[in-house]
Short mmCIF file of C-alpha atoms in Angstrom, two decimals:
data_model
loop_
_atom_site.label_atom_id
_atom_site.label_comp_id
_atom_site.label_asym_id
_atom_site.label_seq_id
_atom_site.Cartn_x
_atom_site.Cartn_y
_atom_site.Cartn_z
CA MET A 1 5.93 46.91 11.88
CA PHE A 2 5.83 43.26 10.40
CA LEU A 3 5.02 44.72 6.89
CA TYR A 4 8.87 46.35 6.38
CA GLU A 5 10.87 43.32 7.57
CA PHE A 6 8.39 41.00 5.16
CA PHE A 7 9.49 43.20 2.19
CA ILE A 8 13.32 43.51 3.48
CA GLY A 9 13.27 39.47 3.82
CA LEU A 10 11.82 38.95 0.53
CA ARG A 11 14.57 41.21 -1.39
CA TYR A 12 17.29 39.67 0.69
CA LEU A 13 16.58 36.55 -1.27
CA ARG A 14 18.62 38.48 -3.85
CA ALA A 15 22.32 39.07 -3.01
CA LYS A 16 24.49 42.07 -3.96
CA LYS A 17 25.52 42.20 -7.05
CA ARG A 18 29.16 41.52 -6.17
CA ASN A 19 28.07 38.08 -4.78
CA HIS A 20 25.93 36.04 -6.74
CA PHE A 21 26.62 33.13 -5.52
CA ILE A 22 24.51 33.21 -2.45
CA SER A 23 21.13 33.68 -4.88
CA PHE A 24 22.29 30.60 -6.66
CA ILE A 25 22.63 28.59 -3.44
CA SER A 26 19.03 29.43 -2.45
CA LEU A 27 17.86 28.58 -5.94
CA ILE A 28 19.27 25.03 -5.40
CA SER A 29 18.39 25.12 -1.65
CA LEU A 30 14.66 25.70 -3.59
CA MET A 31 15.26 22.90 -6.32
CA GLY A 32 16.58 20.54 -3.40
CA ILE A 33 13.35 20.92 -1.37
CA THR A 34 11.04 20.66 -4.51
CA LEU A 35 12.86 17.51 -5.97
CA GLY A 36 13.06 15.84 -2.57
CA MET A 37 9.24 16.21 -1.84
CA VAL A 38 8.55 15.12 -5.66
CA ALA A 39 10.29 12.27 -5.26
CA LEU A 40 8.68 11.26 -1.73
CA ILE A 41 5.38 11.75 -2.63
CA THR A 42 5.93 9.93 -6.14
CA VAL A 43 7.39 7.16 -4.19
CA MET A 44 4.66 7.10 -1.52
CA SER A 45 1.92 7.29 -3.64
CA VAL A 46 3.56 4.13 -5.49
CA MET A 47 3.93 2.24 -2.87
CA ASN A 48 0.33 2.72 -2.10
CA GLY A 49 -0.80 1.95 -5.13
CA PHE A 50 1.42 -1.50 -5.09
CA GLN A 51 -0.24 -2.26 -1.38
CA LYS A 52 -3.81 -1.72 -2.89
CA GLU A 53 -3.04 -3.68 -5.68
CA ILE A 54 -2.00 -6.70 -3.67
CA ARG A 55 -4.80 -6.22 -1.30
CA ALA A 56 -7.21 -6.20 -4.01
CA ARG A 57 -5.91 -9.43 -5.31
CA ILE A 58 -5.41 -11.44 -2.30
CA LEU A 59 -8.99 -10.29 -1.11
CA GLY A 60 -10.47 -11.29 -4.73
CA VAL A 61 -9.94 -14.77 -3.29
CA ALA A 62 -9.83 -14.57 0.48
CA SER A 63 -12.58 -13.38 2.52
CA HIS A 64 -12.41 -10.32 5.30
CA VAL A 65 -13.59 -12.40 8.08
CA GLN A 66 -13.73 -16.10 8.38
CA ILE A 67 -15.71 -18.09 11.37
CA GLY A 68 -14.76 -21.59 12.05
CA SER A 69 -15.73 -24.02 14.68
CA ILE A 70 -13.28 -24.98 17.42
CA THR A 71 -14.13 -28.60 16.57
CA GLY A 72 -12.86 -28.32 12.97
CA HIS A 73 -16.63 -29.07 11.76
CA LEU A 74 -18.98 -26.30 11.82
CA GLU A 75 -22.94 -28.07 12.21
CA HIS A 76 -25.89 -25.83 11.20
CA TRP A 77 -23.89 -23.02 9.50
CA GLN A 78 -27.08 -21.40 8.35
CA GLN A 79 -27.67 -20.15 11.76
CA THR A 80 -24.18 -19.02 12.34
CA SER A 81 -24.87 -17.03 8.60
CA GLU A 82 -27.79 -15.14 9.95
CA GLU A 83 -26.36 -14.57 13.19
CA ALA A 84 -23.34 -13.05 11.91
CA THR A 85 -24.97 -11.19 9.07
CA LYS A 86 -27.31 -9.61 12.02
CA HIS A 87 -23.74 -7.26 12.68
CA PRO A 88 -24.05 -3.84 10.45
CA ALA A 89 -20.96 -4.05 9.14
CA VAL A 90 -21.57 -7.47 7.45
CA GLU A 91 -22.74 -7.29 4.09
CA ALA A 92 -22.73 -11.37 3.17
CA ALA A 93 -21.72 -14.71 4.02
CA ALA A 94 -20.84 -18.09 2.51
CA PRO A 95 -20.01 -21.65 3.96
CA TYR A 96 -16.85 -23.40 2.74
CA ILE A 97 -15.01 -26.59 3.18
CA ALA A 98 -11.33 -26.50 3.09
CA GLY A 99 -9.04 -29.44 3.38
CA GLN A 100 -5.87 -30.63 1.68
CA GLY A 101 -5.25 -33.07 -1.50
CA MET A 102 -3.24 -34.17 -4.60
CA LEU A 103 -4.12 -33.32 -8.21
CA SER A 104 -2.65 -36.06 -10.69
CA HIS A 105 -2.82 -35.58 -14.76
CA ASN A 106 -0.60 -37.67 -17.11
CA GLN A 107 2.12 -38.46 -14.40
CA ALA A 108 2.34 -34.76 -12.89
CA VAL A 109 1.13 -34.16 -9.37
CA GLN A 110 0.63 -30.99 -7.42
CA GLY A 111 -0.31 -30.69 -3.47
CA VAL A 112 -3.43 -28.18 -3.55
CA MET A 113 -5.55 -26.87 -1.22
CA VAL A 114 -9.03 -27.83 -1.63
CA ARG A 115 -12.02 -25.44 -1.23
CA GLY A 116 -15.70 -26.26 -1.42
CA ILE A 117 -17.97 -23.60 -1.88
CA LEU A 118 -21.66 -23.00 -2.89
CA PRO A 119 -21.48 -20.74 -6.25
CA THR A 120 -24.75 -18.97 -5.87
CA THR A 121 -23.39 -17.60 -2.14
CA GLU A 122 -19.40 -17.32 -2.96
CA ASP A 123 -19.09 -14.57 -5.09
CA LYS A 124 -21.22 -12.30 -2.92
CA VAL A 125 -18.30 -12.75 -0.54
CA VAL A 126 -15.24 -12.63 -3.08
CA ASP A 127 -14.95 -11.50 -6.88
CA PHE A 128 -14.13 -14.67 -8.10
CA SER A 129 -16.20 -13.94 -11.22
CA LYS A 130 -13.63 -11.22 -12.29
CA THR A 131 -10.98 -13.87 -12.26
CA MET A 132 -12.07 -16.40 -14.25
CA VAL A 133 -10.24 -16.80 -17.64
CA ALA A 134 -12.49 -19.76 -18.84
CA GLY A 135 -15.77 -21.18 -17.37
CA THR A 136 -18.09 -19.86 -14.45
CA LEU A 137 -18.58 -20.71 -10.56
CA GLU A 138 -22.00 -21.62 -11.99
CA ASP A 139 -20.39 -24.59 -14.16
CA LEU A 140 -19.69 -26.27 -10.31
CA GLU A 141 -23.13 -28.67 -10.05
CA PRO A 142 -23.67 -30.83 -7.23
CA GLY A 143 -22.96 -34.49 -8.13
CA LYS A 144 -21.27 -33.88 -11.37
CA PHE A 145 -17.70 -33.34 -9.38
CA GLY A 146 -16.75 -30.58 -11.47
CA ILE A 147 -13.13 -28.93 -10.36
CA ILE A 148 -12.16 -25.14 -10.81
CA ILE A 149 -8.25 -24.50 -10.91
CA GLY A 150 -5.90 -21.93 -11.49
CA ALA A 151 -3.94 -20.88 -14.10
CA ASP A 152 -0.29 -21.71 -13.15
CA LEU A 153 -1.68 -25.21 -11.80
CA ALA A 154 -3.23 -25.64 -15.14
CA ARG A 155 -0.09 -25.04 -16.87
CA THR A 156 1.84 -27.07 -14.14
CA LEU A 157 -0.44 -30.09 -14.81
CA GLY A 158 -0.95 -29.36 -18.69
CA THR A 159 -4.90 -29.33 -18.03
CA PHE A 160 -7.57 -27.68 -20.01
CA VAL A 161 -11.24 -27.23 -19.50
CA GLY A 162 -13.08 -30.79 -20.34
CA ASP A 163 -9.74 -32.73 -19.27
CA LYS A 164 -10.40 -35.17 -16.24
CA ILE A 165 -8.09 -35.10 -13.53
CA VAL A 166 -7.46 -37.06 -10.28
CA LEU A 167 -8.17 -35.65 -6.72
CA ILE A 168 -6.47 -37.84 -3.89
CA SER A 169 -7.72 -37.13 -0.47
CA PRO A 170 -5.11 -37.68 2.53
CA GLN A 171 -8.42 -39.06 4.59
CA GLY A 172 -8.31 -42.44 3.43
CA GLN A 173 -10.26 -45.39 4.25
CA MET A 174 -9.06 -48.45 6.25
CA THR A 175 -8.53 -52.13 4.27
CA PRO A 176 -6.88 -55.17 5.18
CA ALA A 177 -3.66 -53.49 3.47
CA GLY A 178 -3.52 -50.22 5.71
CA ILE A 179 -5.03 -46.97 4.97
CA LEU A 180 -5.29 -46.22 1.41
CA PRO A 181 -5.88 -42.81 0.11
CA ARG A 182 -9.22 -42.06 -1.48
CA LEU A 183 -9.53 -41.32 -5.15
CA LYS A 184 -12.03 -39.33 -7.16
CA GLN A 185 -12.07 -38.39 -10.84
CA PHE A 186 -12.99 -34.41 -11.52
CA THR A 187 -13.60 -32.82 -14.31
CA VAL A 188 -12.10 -29.27 -14.98
CA VAL A 189 -14.56 -27.03 -15.79
CA GLY A 190 -13.08 -23.45 -15.22
CA VAL A 191 -9.92 -21.47 -14.75
CA PHE A 192 -9.19 -18.59 -12.80
CA GLU A 193 -6.22 -16.11 -12.50
CA VAL A 194 -5.86 -13.82 -9.43
CA GLY A 195 -2.39 -12.74 -10.23
CA HIS A 196 -1.30 -14.25 -6.80
CA PHE A 197 1.14 -17.07 -7.20
CA GLU A 198 0.02 -18.87 -3.97
CA TYR A 199 -3.60 -18.99 -5.46
CA ASP A 200 -3.04 -19.69 -8.98
CA SER A 201 -0.95 -22.66 -8.35
CA GLY A 202 -2.50 -24.17 -5.16
CA LEU A 203 -5.92 -23.42 -4.88
CA VAL A 204 -8.85 -25.54 -6.66
CA LEU A 205 -12.68 -24.79 -5.99
CA ILE A 206 -15.19 -27.74 -5.77
CA HIS A 207 -19.11 -27.47 -4.99
CA LEU A 208 -19.90 -28.01 -1.40
CA PHE A 209 -22.08 -30.98 -1.68
CA ASP A 210 -18.91 -32.63 -3.56
CA ALA A 211 -16.62 -31.49 -0.85
CA GLN A 212 -19.04 -32.99 1.81
CA LYS A 213 -18.74 -36.39 0.04
CA LEU A 214 -15.05 -36.39 -0.70
CA TYR A 215 -14.08 -35.36 3.02
CA ARG A 216 -17.13 -37.52 4.43
CA MET A 217 -18.82 -34.63 6.14
CA GLU A 218 -22.41 -34.62 6.97
CA ASN A 219 -24.96 -32.50 4.62
CA ASN A 220 -25.14 -29.98 7.12
CA SER A 221 -21.64 -29.81 8.24
CA VAL A 222 -18.73 -27.42 7.13
CA THR A 223 -15.44 -26.08 7.76
CA GLY A 224 -16.42 -22.72 8.27
CA VAL A 225 -18.53 -19.18 7.24
CA ARG A 226 -16.39 -16.66 5.31
CA LEU A 227 -18.03 -13.15 5.45
CA LYS A 228 -17.92 -9.92 3.57
CA LEU A 229 -17.79 -6.24 5.18
CA ASN A 230 -18.69 -2.92 3.91
CA ASP A 231 -15.45 -1.75 5.10
CA LEU A 232 -12.55 -3.83 5.06
CA PHE A 233 -10.13 -1.98 7.46
CA GLN A 234 -12.79 -2.96 10.13
CA ALA A 235 -12.18 -6.31 10.21
CA PRO A 236 -10.08 -6.49 13.14
CA LYS A 237 -12.83 -4.93 15.25
CA VAL A 238 -15.50 -6.58 13.55
CA ALA A 239 -13.52 -9.78 14.56
CA GLU A 240 -13.49 -9.13 18.00
CA GLU A 241 -17.34 -8.29 18.30
CA LEU A 242 -19.05 -11.27 16.41
CA PRO A 243 -18.15 -13.93 19.57
CA SER A 244 -20.75 -11.66 21.35
CA ILE A 245 -23.51 -12.39 18.51
CA LEU A 246 -22.71 -15.85 17.89
CA THR A 247 -24.71 -18.54 19.87
CA ILE A 248 -21.63 -20.99 19.21
CA ASP A 249 -18.15 -21.44 20.15
CA SER A 250 -16.02 -19.98 17.12
CA TYR A 251 -12.60 -19.66 16.11
CA ILE A 252 -12.65 -16.01 14.14
CA THR A 253 -9.85 -14.76 12.03
CA ASP A 254 -9.64 -11.72 9.58
CA TRP A 255 -7.19 -11.07 6.36
CA THR A 256 -5.29 -8.64 8.50
CA LYS A 257 -4.04 -11.56 10.85
CA GLN A 258 -4.11 -14.31 7.35
CA HIS A 259 -1.91 -11.90 5.18
CA THR A 260 0.24 -10.49 7.77
CA ASN A 261 3.43 -10.75 6.28
CA TYR A 262 2.68 -9.33 2.83
CA PHE A 263 1.06 -6.11 4.20
CA ARG A 264 3.88 -5.82 6.89
CA ALA A 265 6.88 -6.04 4.41
CA ILE A 266 5.53 -3.54 2.10
CA GLN A 267 4.67 -0.99 4.93
CA ILE A 268 8.61 -1.54 6.12
CA GLU A 269 9.44 -0.67 2.81
CA LYS A 270 7.75 2.26 2.39
CA ARG A 271 8.89 3.66 5.61
CA MET A 272 12.39 2.58 4.64
CA LEU A 273 11.87 4.43 1.24
CA SER A 274 10.32 7.09 2.94
CA LEU A 275 13.04 8.03 5.73
CA ILE A 276 15.32 7.48 2.88
CA LEU A 277 14.06 10.08 0.58
CA ALA A 278 13.39 12.64 3.39
CA LEU A 279 17.20 12.84 3.80
CA ILE A 280 16.94 14.63 0.49
CA ILE A 281 14.38 17.42 1.85
CA ALA A 282 16.67 17.49 5.22
CA VAL A 283 20.07 18.10 2.95
CA ALA A 284 18.24 20.72 1.28
CA ALA A 285 17.25 22.46 4.70
CA PHE A 286 21.01 22.23 5.47
CA ASN A 287 21.53 24.61 2.46
CA ILE A 288 19.31 27.01 3.98
CA VAL A 289 21.49 27.34 6.65
CA SER A 290 24.13 28.11 4.72
CA THR A 291 22.42 30.11 2.33
CA LEU A 292 21.54 32.10 5.41
CA VAL A 293 24.80 32.29 6.99
CA MET A 294 26.42 33.73 3.84
CA ALA A 295 23.47 36.47 3.76
CA VAL A 296 24.22 37.30 6.99
CA THR A 297 27.77 37.65 6.05
CA ASP A 298 26.85 39.72 3.11
CA LYS A 299 24.36 41.83 4.82
CA GLN A 300 26.21 42.92 7.86
CA SER A 301 26.31 46.46 6.71
CA ASP A 302 22.64 46.62 5.79
CA ILE A 303 22.04 45.01 9.39
CA ALA A 304 23.94 47.56 11.17
CA ILE A 305 22.33 50.41 9.28
CA LEU A 306 18.39 49.10 10.37
CA ARG A 307 19.66 48.54 14.07
CA THR A 308 20.88 52.41 14.00
CA LEU A 309 17.82 53.24 12.60
CA GLY A 310 15.99 51.66 15.55
CA ALA A 311 15.19 48.05 14.43
CA SER A 312 15.54 45.60 17.28
CA PRO A 313 17.22 42.26 17.38
CA HIS A 314 13.99 40.64 17.34
CA SER A 315 13.19 42.18 13.74
CA ILE A 316 16.30 41.59 12.33
CA MET A 317 15.52 37.46 13.29
CA LYS A 318 12.21 38.03 11.47
CA ILE A 319 13.76 39.56 8.25
CA PHE A 320 16.00 36.34 7.81
CA ILE A 321 13.61 33.80 9.32
CA ILE A 322 11.02 35.25 6.51
CA GLN A 323 13.90 34.69 3.99
CA GLY A 324 14.30 31.32 4.84
CA THR A 325 10.85 30.66 5.21
CA PHE A 326 9.46 31.83 2.12
CA ILE A 327 12.45 29.13 0.24
CA GLY A 328 10.69 26.27 2.53
CA VAL A 329 7.02 27.83 1.77
CA PHE A 330 7.62 28.35 -2.00
CA GLY A 331 9.49 24.72 -2.28
CA THR A 332 6.82 22.98 -0.32
CA ILE A 333 4.27 24.53 -3.00
CA LEU A 334 6.52 23.59 -5.78
CA GLY A 335 7.08 20.15 -4.58
CA VAL A 336 3.58 19.17 -3.55
CA THR A 337 2.42 20.14 -7.20
CA GLY A 338 5.28 18.80 -9.21
CA GLY A 339 4.46 15.12 -6.71
CA LEU A 340 0.84 15.26 -7.56
CA LEU A 341 1.44 15.76 -10.94
CA LEU A 342 3.88 12.81 -11.32
CA ALA A 343 2.08 10.60 -9.00
CA TYR A 344 -0.81 10.65 -10.99
CA ASN A 345 1.01 10.39 -14.05
CA VAL A 346 3.74 7.98 -13.52
CA GLY A 347 2.33 5.33 -15.61
CA GLU A 348 2.31 7.42 -18.69
CA VAL A 349 5.86 8.63 -17.56
CA VAL A 350 7.28 5.00 -16.84
CA ALA A 351 5.97 4.23 -20.55
CA PHE A 352 7.81 6.99 -22.37
CA ILE A 353 11.25 6.01 -20.68
CA GLU A 354 10.30 2.80 -21.63
CA TRP A 355 9.64 3.72 -25.02
CA LEU A 356 12.63 6.20 -25.01
CA PHE A 357 15.30 3.52 -23.99
CA ASN A 358 13.97 0.51 -25.78
CA VAL A 359 13.66 -1.58 -21.77
CA GLN A 360 10.88 -2.87 -19.71
CA PHE A 361 10.58 -2.26 -16.30
CA LEU A 362 7.97 -4.57 -15.15
CA SER A 363 7.55 -7.37 -17.73
CA ARG A 364 4.01 -9.46 -18.02
CA GLU A 365 6.27 -12.53 -18.28
CA VAL A 366 7.69 -12.06 -14.82
CA TYR A 367 5.25 -9.87 -12.88
CA TYR A 368 1.78 -10.38 -12.44
CA ILE A 369 1.41 -6.43 -12.11
CA SER A 370 2.84 -5.33 -15.34
CA LYS A 371 1.87 -1.50 -14.68
CA ILE A 372 2.85 0.89 -11.92
CA PRO A 373 0.10 1.37 -10.27
CA THR A 374 -0.47 4.94 -7.79
CA ASP A 375 -2.56 5.65 -4.95
CA PRO A 376 -1.68 9.30 -4.01
CA GLN A 377 -3.22 9.63 -0.33
CA ILE A 378 -4.15 13.05 1.41
CA GLY A 379 -2.55 12.08 4.49
CA ASP A 380 1.18 10.96 3.46
CA ILE A 381 1.26 14.45 1.49
CA MET A 382 0.10 16.78 4.19
CA THR A 383 3.07 14.48 6.21
CA VAL A 384 5.38 15.51 3.56
CA ALA A 385 4.56 19.18 3.28
CA ILE A 386 4.49 20.08 6.83
CA THR A 387 7.94 17.75 7.56
CA SER A 388 9.44 20.04 4.41
CA PHE A 389 8.26 23.54 6.15
CA THR A 390 9.24 22.30 9.85
CA LEU A 391 12.81 21.67 8.64
CA SER A 392 12.72 24.58 6.42
CA LEU A 393 11.75 26.93 9.44
CA LEU A 394 14.01 25.09 12.11
CA ALA A 395 17.16 26.01 9.16
CA THR A 396 16.00 29.57 9.96
CA LEU A 397 16.79 29.84 13.56
CA TYR A 398 20.61 29.80 14.06
CA PRO A 399 21.64 32.00 10.86
CA SER A 400 18.76 34.49 11.89
CA TYR A 401 19.95 34.41 15.98
CA ARG A 402 23.66 35.03 14.21
CA ALA A 403 22.12 38.09 12.26
CA SER A 404 20.26 39.39 15.67
CA LYS A 405 23.79 39.64 17.59
CA VAL A 406 25.33 41.69 14.57
CA ASN A 407 27.35 44.61 16.49
CA PRO A 408 26.59 47.77 14.17
CA ALA A 409 29.72 49.38 15.24
CA GLU A 410 31.68 46.52 14.48
CA ALA A 411 29.89 46.20 11.42
CA LEU A 412 30.28 49.86 9.93
CA ARG A 413 33.81 50.23 11.32
CA TYR A 414 35.34 49.33 7.79
CA GLU A 415 32.08 50.59 5.54
#
């Protein structure tokens, strides 16, 4: 029984010769679903790509998890590192000293965040070596007071590798004239460029030993320990489990808390754009309703004949459900295929449009991310496909119900 309903439903996709308008509306509905899905999949993939790119740049400087002391000074950090690395999700640990200061060079002054590091362990936790545009982390040698600064900060101060700059520490010393800030001359030994303004303009690196001297900390004292995990998305879970492993009273944070505003903003934008573009699919689904309503009106005599031959109202409903579902399924397949093709080649498409119209959407002089990144995710694609198919199926219910209620006598009266 289902076989004849299937073939009749497919045949009804084409209206009678005297009414090709219905076939045209069916095509428009199909194209609407396809274009809506292509746009939605592409936009979601690009938003995922931007999120991934920003996350990679931030975590190229910031660690996955940070362990700090409640007092602000973490004693015997070696023991804390050993205990933390016993967790199966922790790959590496590195100590750090965090402080504030001001850099001065040729009348230019800039406030900075100072981070004391051990070059041998720091690169195991973050990817600083990949961001170096001049010098290396190994150029930071204890006692020589070398400093590595961000590219934007270097441009602001007008400094180059080899220049002398003065670091002013707010932790001054008491004198008869009052508290005077501590001044120390450093030599620029390297420049990094993360591609994130917050770090490129306000972060400097010095050796851990020099930071201890600058901020008058004991040789075995640091601000905290930074951790790298084998899965960065497990950071909140690891941060909750570490206190049971550590023997000290500690304050533990992870990257999701430190940079929550960036990723929350991207998520909100992604959801709102997805909702707006999903309306295209909803409009296409409503077109299916109008298409089937007109098809029911056009096929009333055929429906009446089928009813007189013994077809049940339920079978009539199946015929028009199959007709509308075919539009939804075929549109979904075309939409997923087109969306994936465009998502994986959006960079080339944008480059072609820029060349064709002689424009530039992401200028290197303005944006750190000068190429449109993309990251199609199977979860998003499946959600879009299921949503499209569900809306298409729901759109068939009312017209199919109307078709099942056609009275054969009334329909054949004027035939």
